[in-house]
Amino acid sequence: MPDSIKIMPKNLPRTVPERARRKPSPAPRRRRPVVAVLIYPGVNAFDLSLATEMFGLTDMGPAWYRVVVCCERPGRLLSANNGLKLVAGTSLRALAAADTIIVPGWLDTRATPPASLLNALRRAHRRGARLVSICSGVFVLAATGLLDGRRAAAHWAEADELARRYPAIHVDPNVLYVDEGDIMSSAGRAAGLDLCLHIVRRDFGAEVANLV
């Protein structure tokens, strides 16, 4: 179960001391952790937006994440699931330096992702990167084979399909997200927000996560 988040008390003083108003910066690190967010044709725009917004915040101090948006063919115009036009300036080579890789919703769950994408994810995981899927992005992780023998969250409407196509995965449709340490998955789109907050809590602590 994820750590509990502190809830602000109901009876707050009318004036908050200056020290309490200041946002505490994450503890200094040798380098900013790199979060690579994948895009591909039909990527879910909501999933993409929540990941880039949370990990790309600009007022969280110098140790906060550095976000890189990457795709198989950088510079090429892509359309998200809602028609939003996207262009990534970085190729899948960025995964080689990423600490965390976000895999947003995959449009056609019946389609097999490109081999180049699956191989890049396998190499990154072998190197030690943390892989995170949001909603139907779990089908991309499933296709890599890295979820075999593990638990994975899935949207209730897609859980049966995921279990049928990938019987080696222990699909759990009754949780918001699953944290397997090096691989994480969220159930639906909104649950992706919960999972991203969970990642911040793990990396920077509950106090910082409460400020996101």
Coordinates of C-alpha atoms in Angstrom, one line a residue:
M1 CA 0.0 0.0 0.0
P2 CA 1.3 3.5 -0.7
D3 CA 2.4 5.8 2.0
S4 CA -0.3 7.9 3.6
I5 CA -0.5 11.6 2.6
K6 CA -0.8 14.1 5.3
I7 CA -4.1 16.0 5.2
M8 CA -4.1 19.7 6.2
P9 CA -6.2 20.4 9.4
K10 CA -9.5 22.1 9.1
N11 CA -8.8 24.9 11.4
L12 CA -5.9 26.8 9.9
P13 CA -4.7 30.2 11.2
R14 CA -5.7 33.2 9.2
T15 CA -2.1 34.1 8.6
V16 CA 0.5 31.6 7.7
P17 CA 4.1 32.3 8.8
E18 CA 6.5 33.1 5.9
R19 CA 8.6 30.0 6.6
A20 CA 5.4 27.8 6.2
R21 CA 4.5 29.5 2.9
R22 CA 7.8 28.7 1.3
K23 CA 7.9 25.5 -0.6
P24 CA 10.7 23.2 0.7
S25 CA 13.0 22.2 -2.1
P26 CA 13.8 18.5 -2.6
A27 CA 17.1 17.5 -1.0
P28 CA 20.1 18.3 -3.3
R29 CA 21.1 15.4 -5.6
R30 CA 24.2 14.9 -7.8
R31 CA 22.0 15.3 -10.9
R32 CA 18.4 15.8 -11.7
P33 CA 16.5 12.5 -12.3
V34 CA 15.5 12.2 -15.9
V35 CA 11.9 11.3 -16.8
A36 CA 11.4 10.2 -20.4
V37 CA 7.8 10.5 -21.7
L38 CA 7.1 8.5 -24.8
I39 CA 4.8 9.6 -27.6
Y40 CA 3.5 7.7 -30.6
P41 CA 0.6 8.0 -33.0
G42 CA -2.6 8.0 -31.1
V43 CA -1.0 8.6 -27.7
N44 CA -3.5 9.5 -25.1
A45 CA -3.3 13.3 -24.6
F46 CA -4.5 13.2 -21.0
D47 CA -1.9 10.7 -19.9
L48 CA 0.8 12.7 -21.7
S49 CA -0.3 16.0 -20.2
L50 CA -0.5 14.8 -16.6
A51 CA 3.0 13.2 -16.8
T52 CA 4.7 16.2 -18.4
E53 CA 2.9 18.6 -16.1
M54 CA 3.7 16.8 -12.8
F55 CA 7.3 15.9 -13.6
G56 CA 8.0 19.1 -15.5
L57 CA 7.0 21.6 -12.7
T58 CA 9.3 24.6 -12.7
D59 CA 8.9 25.8 -9.1
M60 CA 10.1 22.7 -7.2
G61 CA 13.7 23.5 -6.9
P62 CA 16.9 22.7 -8.7
A63 CA 16.8 19.0 -7.9
W64 CA 13.4 18.4 -9.5
Y65 CA 13.0 16.1 -12.5
R66 CA 14.2 16.9 -16.0
V67 CA 11.6 15.8 -18.6
V68 CA 12.4 14.6 -22.1
V69 CA 9.7 13.8 -24.6
C70 CA 10.8 11.2 -27.1
C71 CA 9.5 9.1 -29.9
E72 CA 10.6 6.6 -32.6
R73 CA 10.9 9.3 -35.3
P74 CA 11.8 12.7 -33.8
G75 CA 10.8 15.8 -35.7
R76 CA 7.8 14.0 -37.3
L77 CA 4.3 15.4 -36.7
L78 CA 2.1 13.0 -34.8
S79 CA -1.5 13.1 -33.8
A80 CA -2.7 12.3 -30.3
N81 CA -5.9 10.4 -29.7
N82 CA -7.9 13.7 -29.6
G83 CA -6.3 15.1 -32.7
L84 CA -3.7 17.3 -30.9
K85 CA -0.6 17.6 -33.1
L86 CA 2.7 16.7 -31.4
V87 CA 6.4 16.8 -32.4
A88 CA 9.1 15.3 -30.2
G89 CA 12.7 16.5 -30.7
T90 CA 14.3 13.5 -29.2
S91 CA 14.6 9.9 -30.3
L92 CA 14.3 6.7 -28.4
R93 CA 18.0 7.0 -27.6
A94 CA 17.0 9.2 -24.8
L95 CA 15.7 6.1 -23.0
A96 CA 19.4 5.1 -22.5
A97 CA 19.9 7.9 -20.0
A98 CA 16.4 8.0 -18.4
D99 CA 15.8 7.1 -14.7
T100 CA 12.1 6.8 -15.3
I101 CA 10.2 6.1 -18.5
I102 CA 6.5 7.0 -18.8
V103 CA 4.4 4.9 -21.2
P104 CA 1.1 6.8 -21.8
G105 CA -2.1 5.3 -23.2
W106 CA -1.7 3.2 -26.3
L107 CA -4.5 3.8 -28.8
D108 CA -5.1 0.4 -30.4
T109 CA -4.6 -2.3 -27.7
R110 CA -4.9 -5.0 -30.4
A111 CA -1.9 -3.6 -32.3
T112 CA 1.6 -4.8 -31.5
P113 CA 4.0 -1.9 -30.7
P114 CA 7.0 -1.4 -33.0
A115 CA 9.9 -3.7 -32.3
S116 CA 12.3 -0.8 -32.0
L117 CA 10.2 0.7 -29.1
L118 CA 9.9 -2.7 -27.3
N119 CA 13.7 -3.3 -27.6
A120 CA 14.5 0.2 -26.4
L121 CA 12.3 -0.4 -23.3
R122 CA 13.9 -3.8 -22.6
R123 CA 17.4 -2.3 -22.8
A124 CA 16.5 0.6 -20.6
H125 CA 15.0 -1.8 -18.0
R126 CA 18.0 -4.0 -18.1
R127 CA 20.2 -0.9 -17.4
G128 CA 18.0 -0.1 -14.4
A129 CA 15.4 2.4 -15.6
R130 CA 12.0 2.4 -13.9
L131 CA 9.1 1.7 -16.3
V132 CA 5.7 3.3 -15.7
S133 CA 2.6 2.7 -17.7
I134 CA -0.6 4.8 -17.5
C135 CA -3.9 3.2 -18.5
S136 CA -3.6 1.3 -21.8
G137 CA 0.1 1.9 -21.9
V138 CA 0.3 -1.3 -19.9
F139 CA -0.3 -3.1 -23.3
V140 CA 3.1 -1.7 -24.4
L141 CA 4.8 -3.0 -21.3
A142 CA 3.1 -6.3 -21.6
A143 CA 4.4 -6.7 -25.2
T144 CA 8.0 -6.4 -23.9
G145 CA 7.5 -9.5 -21.8
L146 CA 8.8 -7.7 -18.7
L147 CA 5.5 -8.0 -16.9
D148 CA 5.4 -11.8 -17.1
G149 CA 5.0 -13.3 -13.7
R150 CA 4.2 -9.9 -12.2
R151 CA 1.1 -8.0 -11.0
A152 CA -0.2 -5.2 -13.2
A153 CA -3.0 -2.8 -12.9
A154 CA -5.5 -2.3 -15.8
H155 CA -8.6 -0.4 -16.5
W156 CA -11.6 -2.5 -15.7
A157 CA -12.8 -2.3 -19.3
E158 CA -9.5 -3.7 -20.6
A159 CA -8.5 -6.0 -17.8
D160 CA -10.0 -9.1 -19.4
E161 CA -8.4 -8.4 -22.8
L162 CA -5.0 -7.9 -21.1
A163 CA -5.3 -11.1 -19.1
R164 CA -6.4 -13.1 -22.2
R165 CA -3.6 -11.8 -24.4
Y166 CA -0.9 -12.0 -21.8
P167 CA -1.8 -14.9 -19.4
A168 CA 1.6 -14.8 -17.7
I169 CA 0.6 -11.4 -16.2
H170 CA -1.3 -11.3 -12.9
V171 CA -3.8 -8.6 -13.9
D172 CA -5.5 -6.8 -11.0
P173 CA -8.5 -4.6 -12.0
N174 CA -9.4 -3.7 -8.5
V175 CA -6.5 -1.3 -7.6
L176 CA -5.6 2.2 -8.7
Y177 CA -2.0 1.2 -9.4
V178 CA 0.6 -1.5 -8.8
D179 CA 4.1 -0.7 -7.7
E180 CA 6.5 -3.6 -8.5
G181 CA 9.5 -1.5 -7.8
D182 CA 11.2 -1.3 -11.2
I183 CA 7.9 -1.5 -13.1
M184 CA 4.6 0.3 -12.2
S185 CA 1.2 0.4 -13.8
S186 CA -2.0 2.4 -13.3
A187 CA -5.5 1.3 -13.9
G188 CA -7.3 4.2 -15.6
R189 CA -6.3 7.6 -16.8
A190 CA -7.1 9.5 -13.6
A191 CA -5.4 6.7 -11.7
G192 CA -2.2 7.7 -13.6
L193 CA -2.3 10.9 -11.5
D194 CA -2.3 8.9 -8.3
L195 CA 0.6 6.8 -9.6
C196 CA 2.7 9.8 -10.6
L197 CA 2.1 11.3 -7.1
H198 CA 3.2 8.0 -5.6
I199 CA 6.4 8.2 -7.6
V200 CA 7.1 11.7 -6.3
R201 CA 6.4 10.5 -2.7
R202 CA 8.9 7.7 -3.2
D203 CA 11.6 10.0 -4.7
F204 CA 11.2 13.1 -2.6
G205 CA 9.0 12.2 0.4
A206 CA 5.4 12.9 1.4
E207 CA 6.0 16.6 2.3
V208 CA 7.1 17.5 -1.2
A209 CA 4.4 15.3 -2.8
N210 CA 1.8 17.3 -0.9
L211 CA 3.0 20.5 -2.6
V212 CA 2.6 19.2 -6.2

